[in-house]
Every structure is written in structure tokens, then in C-alpha cells.
């Protein structure tokens, strides 16, 4: 198939029970469980009103300013998909607006991660389908290609492969690789349990803060004598 005009089926997809488990966890804790090595950058911000996102990645790679393959990806989407678009981060033209959003809701899409701009921003707030994008502009897109669907893509160094788990909340978005999902879930749940215990200690006034002085002393910090 020619590079630039390729549409693939997904070879794999994360199971619903794993997606649902990650949906209950903060993105920040999942990121910590992944050694803070993965991020899509601070430019991708929520365009919806509130709420988190979790689903299976359906990937799109397109040239900046063109949404032909994004249209096709929405046609192909199944309920629970998160459509992830690498459009180079260009904000000159919006690749998605109110009409495409309404169609995606009808298709059961769980969310969008768009390394590009949107338009009809009020519709994204009112519809409240989880959508993370890099910006907003009134200028519309072109529909000429090239582009590819269900290929590996990267957003600010974060690699996303078709079938991976995509999550998002007010802290941003994160891709959890298919092969690492179960191990990452276990590590995140352990961190979540530890934080729950720490929050309880804070509320009870029994939180141990001795580690702060210990860390400073190890670094040779000078303390006041009194």
C-alpha cells in the first residue's frame, strides 16, 4: 500500500475490563506508575466541560490542515474507541467541529485526542464528549489527504499504537501500551491505595513528615539553630 494513503484494521484491542479499571484511576497516578516517562505534552488540554476519558486507541496520521482520514476514522469507529490524531500540532486549520462531534457521539466514540485545532468550541463544552486538543481556530480544514489510519503515531514523543489504552483527565492525556497494561494497572492500584492511606493519615493528623528533613540533611542543607 502507498505511504500516505493506507487504512488498516486493528490487529488487537485492549479488553473492556482493563479500560474500565483505568477509567477509575487518576492519570497522574498512572503516569507515576509508568516512571513518568510518557506524556503527550502540556499543549493538549480538555475542550469539554468536565470528566475523564478512557478507551481503545484508533489512530490517525494526517498532514496538517486536512481531515479526510479523520472523517473515515469516525466511520470506522466502534463504541469505546478513542480517536487519536497526529496532525503535527498545527493550529492553522481546525480538523473537527460540531457536525463531526455529533456524528461521533452517535457512533459511541469515547473521546478524541487531537494534536491540532478544533472549531465550534462551545459545542464541545455543551456536548461534553471528552476531547483533548491543542487549540481552537475558526478556519476550516481541507479534505485531500494524505493520511493513514491504524498506524503507529507519536504526539510530543508519546507513541500510540492501535489498540492501546488512552486515558485523560484535567491533568492531560496518556497512552498505556497494550503489552504493559496489566502490569501498569497493578502498580497504579498500589499507588492509589498508598495515597488513600496517606490522605487518611493527613485527616487524622498522623501523617509522617520526617522524610522531608531527612532528605534535606542528606543533601547537606543548613538548618536554623533554634
Short mmCIF file of C-alpha atoms in Angstrom, two decimals:
data_model
loop_
_atom_site.label_atom_id
_atom_site.label_comp_id
_atom_site.label_asym_id
_atom_site.label_seq_id
_atom_site.Cartn_x
_atom_site.Cartn_y
_atom_site.Cartn_z
CA UNK A 1 0.00 0.00 0.00
CA UNK A 2 1.29 3.51 -0.78
CA UNK A 3 2.67 5.54 2.10
CA UNK A 4 0.22 8.33 2.87
CA UNK A 5 -2.94 6.52 1.76
CA UNK A 6 -3.22 3.46 3.99
CA UNK A 7 -6.20 2.27 6.03
CA UNK A 8 -5.65 -0.74 8.31
CA UNK A 9 -7.79 -2.79 10.63
CA UNK A 10 -6.63 -3.07 14.22
CA UNK A 11 -4.74 -6.27 14.95
CA UNK A 12 -5.52 -6.03 18.68
CA UNK A 13 -7.56 -4.02 21.15
CA UNK A 14 -7.32 -3.72 24.94
CA UNK A 15 -10.17 -5.56 26.70
CA UNK A 16 -13.06 -3.55 28.15
CA UNK A 17 -12.39 -4.66 31.72
CA UNK A 18 -8.90 -3.17 31.60
CA UNK A 19 -10.18 0.07 30.08
CA UNK A 20 -12.86 0.33 32.76
CA UNK A 21 -10.29 -0.25 35.51
CA UNK A 22 -8.08 2.58 34.24
CA UNK A 23 -11.12 4.85 33.94
CA UNK A 24 -11.39 4.81 37.74
CA UNK A 25 -7.80 5.97 38.30
CA UNK A 26 -6.20 9.44 38.08
CA UNK A 27 -3.98 9.99 35.05
CA UNK A 28 -1.24 11.37 37.32
CA UNK A 29 -1.02 8.12 39.28
CA UNK A 30 -0.91 6.04 36.11
CA UNK A 31 1.88 8.30 34.87
CA UNK A 32 3.82 7.77 38.11
CA UNK A 33 3.37 4.00 37.73
CA UNK A 34 4.94 4.35 34.26
CA UNK A 35 8.02 6.05 35.80
CA UNK A 36 6.86 9.47 34.49
CA UNK A 37 8.45 8.61 31.14
CA UNK A 38 5.41 9.17 28.92
CA UNK A 39 3.40 12.31 28.15
CA UNK A 40 1.64 13.96 25.23
CA UNK A 41 2.83 17.41 26.25
CA UNK A 42 1.07 20.27 28.00
CA UNK A 43 -0.46 21.68 24.82
CA UNK A 44 -3.26 19.10 24.72
CA UNK A 45 -5.97 20.47 27.01
CA UNK A 46 -9.60 19.46 27.67
CA UNK A 47 -12.07 21.11 25.31
CA UNK A 48 -15.10 19.52 27.01
CA UNK A 49 -16.73 20.73 30.21
CA UNK A 50 -15.62 18.07 32.65
CA UNK A 51 -14.98 14.39 33.21
CA UNK A 52 -12.39 11.78 32.34
CA UNK A 53 -11.76 9.70 29.26
CA UNK A 54 -10.84 6.06 28.76
CA UNK A 55 -10.97 3.93 25.64
CA UNK A 56 -9.15 1.98 22.97
CA UNK A 57 -6.93 3.90 20.54
CA UNK A 58 -7.95 4.22 16.92
CA UNK A 59 -5.06 6.14 15.39
CA UNK A 60 -4.96 8.66 12.57
CA UNK A 61 -1.91 10.26 10.96
CA UNK A 62 -2.69 13.15 8.66
CA UNK A 63 -0.97 16.11 7.11
CA UNK A 64 -1.59 19.41 8.92
CA UNK A 65 -4.87 21.07 7.97
CA UNK A 66 -6.52 18.01 6.38
CA UNK A 67 -9.29 15.92 8.00
CA UNK A 68 -10.21 13.42 5.27
CA UNK A 69 -8.80 10.46 7.22
CA UNK A 70 -10.35 11.72 10.46
CA UNK A 71 -13.76 11.53 8.75
CA UNK A 72 -13.00 7.95 7.70
CA UNK A 73 -11.81 7.05 11.21
CA UNK A 74 -15.14 8.16 12.69
CA UNK A 75 -16.89 5.99 10.09
CA UNK A 76 -14.76 3.03 11.24
CA UNK A 77 -15.06 3.65 14.99
CA UNK A 78 -16.84 1.25 17.31
CA UNK A 79 -18.28 2.12 20.73
CA UNK A 80 -15.50 2.67 23.24
CA UNK A 81 -12.90 3.93 20.77
CA UNK A 82 -10.77 6.99 21.42
CA UNK A 83 -9.70 8.53 18.12
CA UNK A 84 -6.12 9.80 18.37
CA UNK A 85 -4.90 12.16 15.65
CA UNK A 86 -1.34 13.18 14.87
CA UNK A 87 -1.68 16.26 12.71
CA UNK A 88 1.68 17.73 13.60
CA UNK A 89 0.32 20.11 16.22
CA UNK A 90 -0.54 22.68 13.57
CA UNK A 91 -3.24 25.17 14.63
CA UNK A 92 -3.82 26.92 11.31
CA UNK A 93 -6.92 24.90 10.40
CA UNK A 94 -9.42 23.14 12.64
CA UNK A 95 -9.79 19.45 11.82
CA UNK A 96 -13.04 18.90 13.74
CA UNK A 97 -16.20 20.82 14.57
CA UNK A 98 -19.81 20.49 15.66
CA UNK A 99 -21.06 18.22 12.86
CA UNK A 100 -18.28 15.65 13.24
CA UNK A 101 -18.71 15.78 17.00
CA UNK A 102 -22.44 14.96 16.73
CA UNK A 103 -21.68 12.05 14.40
CA UNK A 104 -19.01 10.72 16.79
CA UNK A 105 -21.46 10.81 19.69
CA UNK A 106 -23.96 8.85 17.58
CA UNK A 107 -21.25 6.26 16.82
CA UNK A 108 -20.44 5.77 20.53
CA UNK A 109 -16.92 7.21 20.38
CA UNK A 110 -15.48 7.57 23.89
CA UNK A 111 -13.26 10.56 23.17
CA UNK A 112 -10.75 12.36 20.98
CA UNK A 113 -7.08 13.23 21.33
CA UNK A 114 -6.28 15.78 18.62
CA UNK A 115 -2.79 17.16 18.09
CA UNK A 116 -4.37 20.00 16.12
CA UNK A 117 -7.13 22.58 16.49
CA UNK A 118 -10.90 22.32 16.74
CA UNK A 119 -13.65 24.82 15.97
CA UNK A 120 -17.24 25.26 17.24
CA UNK A 121 -15.67 25.18 20.68
CA UNK A 122 -18.96 25.83 22.52
CA UNK A 123 -20.38 22.60 21.07
CA UNK A 124 -17.56 20.59 22.64
CA UNK A 125 -18.32 22.14 26.02
CA UNK A 126 -22.08 21.55 25.74
CA UNK A 127 -21.83 18.02 24.30
CA UNK A 128 -19.15 17.12 26.86
CA UNK A 129 -17.65 14.24 24.90
CA UNK A 130 -14.10 14.00 26.29
CA UNK A 131 -11.91 15.84 23.79
CA UNK A 132 -8.31 16.95 24.21
CA UNK A 133 -6.90 19.28 21.56
CA UNK A 134 -4.03 21.70 21.06
CA UNK A 135 -6.07 24.79 20.23
CA UNK A 136 -9.08 26.48 18.63
CA UNK A 137 -9.48 28.32 15.33
CA UNK A 138 -12.46 29.23 13.13
CA UNK A 139 -10.60 28.31 9.93
CA UNK A 140 -11.87 25.05 8.48
CA UNK A 141 -9.97 22.06 7.09
CA UNK A 142 -9.19 20.59 3.68
CA UNK A 143 -10.16 17.10 2.55
CA UNK A 144 -7.49 15.96 0.15
CA UNK A 145 -5.18 13.74 2.22
CA UNK A 146 -2.71 12.26 2.58
CA UNK A 147 -3.31 10.33 5.77
CA UNK A 148 -3.26 6.89 7.36
CA UNK A 149 -5.46 5.01 9.82
CA UNK A 150 -4.44 2.44 12.43
CA UNK A 151 -0.71 3.03 12.14
CA UNK A 152 1.72 3.84 14.97
CA UNK A 153 1.79 7.58 15.66
CA UNK A 154 3.57 9.87 18.10
CA UNK A 155 2.47 13.04 19.89
CA UNK A 156 5.27 15.00 21.56
CA UNK A 157 7.25 11.77 21.90
CA UNK A 158 4.34 9.69 23.24
CA UNK A 159 3.98 6.69 20.93
CA UNK A 160 0.43 5.42 20.38
CA UNK A 161 -0.29 2.16 18.63
CA UNK A 162 -3.73 0.98 17.51
CA UNK A 163 -5.40 -0.92 20.35
CA UNK A 164 -3.51 0.78 23.18
CA UNK A 165 -5.46 2.29 26.09
CA UNK A 166 -5.96 6.05 26.06
CA UNK A 167 -6.90 7.88 29.25
CA UNK A 168 -7.36 11.56 30.04
CA UNK A 169 -8.50 13.94 32.74
CA UNK A 170 -7.88 17.57 33.71
CA UNK A 171 -4.15 16.79 34.05
CA UNK A 172 -3.85 15.73 30.40
CA UNK A 173 -3.77 12.54 28.33
CA UNK A 174 -1.72 9.36 28.50
CA UNK A 175 -1.27 6.25 26.37
CA UNK A 176 -0.87 2.90 28.13
CA UNK A 177 0.77 0.37 25.80
CA UNK A 178 -1.30 -2.75 25.20
CA UNK A 179 1.52 -5.07 26.29
CA UNK A 180 2.11 -3.20 29.58
CA UNK A 181 -1.49 -2.55 30.61
CA UNK A 182 -1.94 -5.25 33.26
CA UNK A 183 1.38 -4.54 34.99
CA UNK A 184 0.72 -0.80 34.88
CA UNK A 185 -2.73 -1.29 36.35
CA UNK A 186 -1.34 -3.28 39.30
CA UNK A 187 1.33 -0.65 40.01
CA UNK A 188 -1.17 2.18 39.75
CA UNK A 189 -3.62 0.49 42.09
CA UNK A 190 -0.86 0.01 44.66
CA UNK A 191 -0.01 3.71 44.43
CA UNK A 192 -3.65 4.65 44.70
CA UNK A 193 -4.03 2.52 47.85
CA UNK A 194 -0.94 4.15 49.38
CA UNK A 195 -2.30 7.63 48.65
CA UNK A 196 -5.65 6.74 50.16
CA UNK A 197 -3.86 5.67 53.34
CA UNK A 198 -1.81 8.87 53.35
CA UNK A 199 -4.90 11.04 52.92
CA UNK A 200 -6.46 9.31 55.90
CA UNK A 201 -3.33 10.00 57.97
CA UNK A 202 -3.44 13.68 56.96
CA UNK A 203 -7.06 13.93 58.06
CA UNK A 204 -6.22 12.25 61.39
CA UNK A 205 -3.11 14.36 61.98
CA UNK A 206 -0.78 11.35 61.98
CA UNK A 207 0.99 11.96 58.68
CA UNK A 208 4.74 11.29 58.99
CA UNK A 209 6.74 14.23 57.54
CA UNK A 210 10.15 13.21 58.84
CA UNK A 211 11.27 12.29 55.33
CA UNK A 212 11.47 15.99 54.38
CA UNK A 213 14.20 16.86 56.92
CA UNK A 214 15.93 13.56 56.24
CA UNK A 215 16.14 14.37 52.51
CA UNK A 216 17.42 17.89 53.21
CA UNK A 217 20.09 16.66 55.64
CA UNK A 218 21.27 14.12 53.11
CA UNK A 219 21.77 16.99 50.66
CA UNK A 220 23.81 18.97 53.21
CA UNK A 221 21.18 21.61 53.88
CA UNK A 222 21.80 24.05 56.76
CA UNK A 223 19.02 24.40 59.32
CA UNK A 224 18.36 27.25 61.80
CA UNK A 225 19.86 26.51 65.20
CA UNK A 226 16.81 27.31 67.28
#
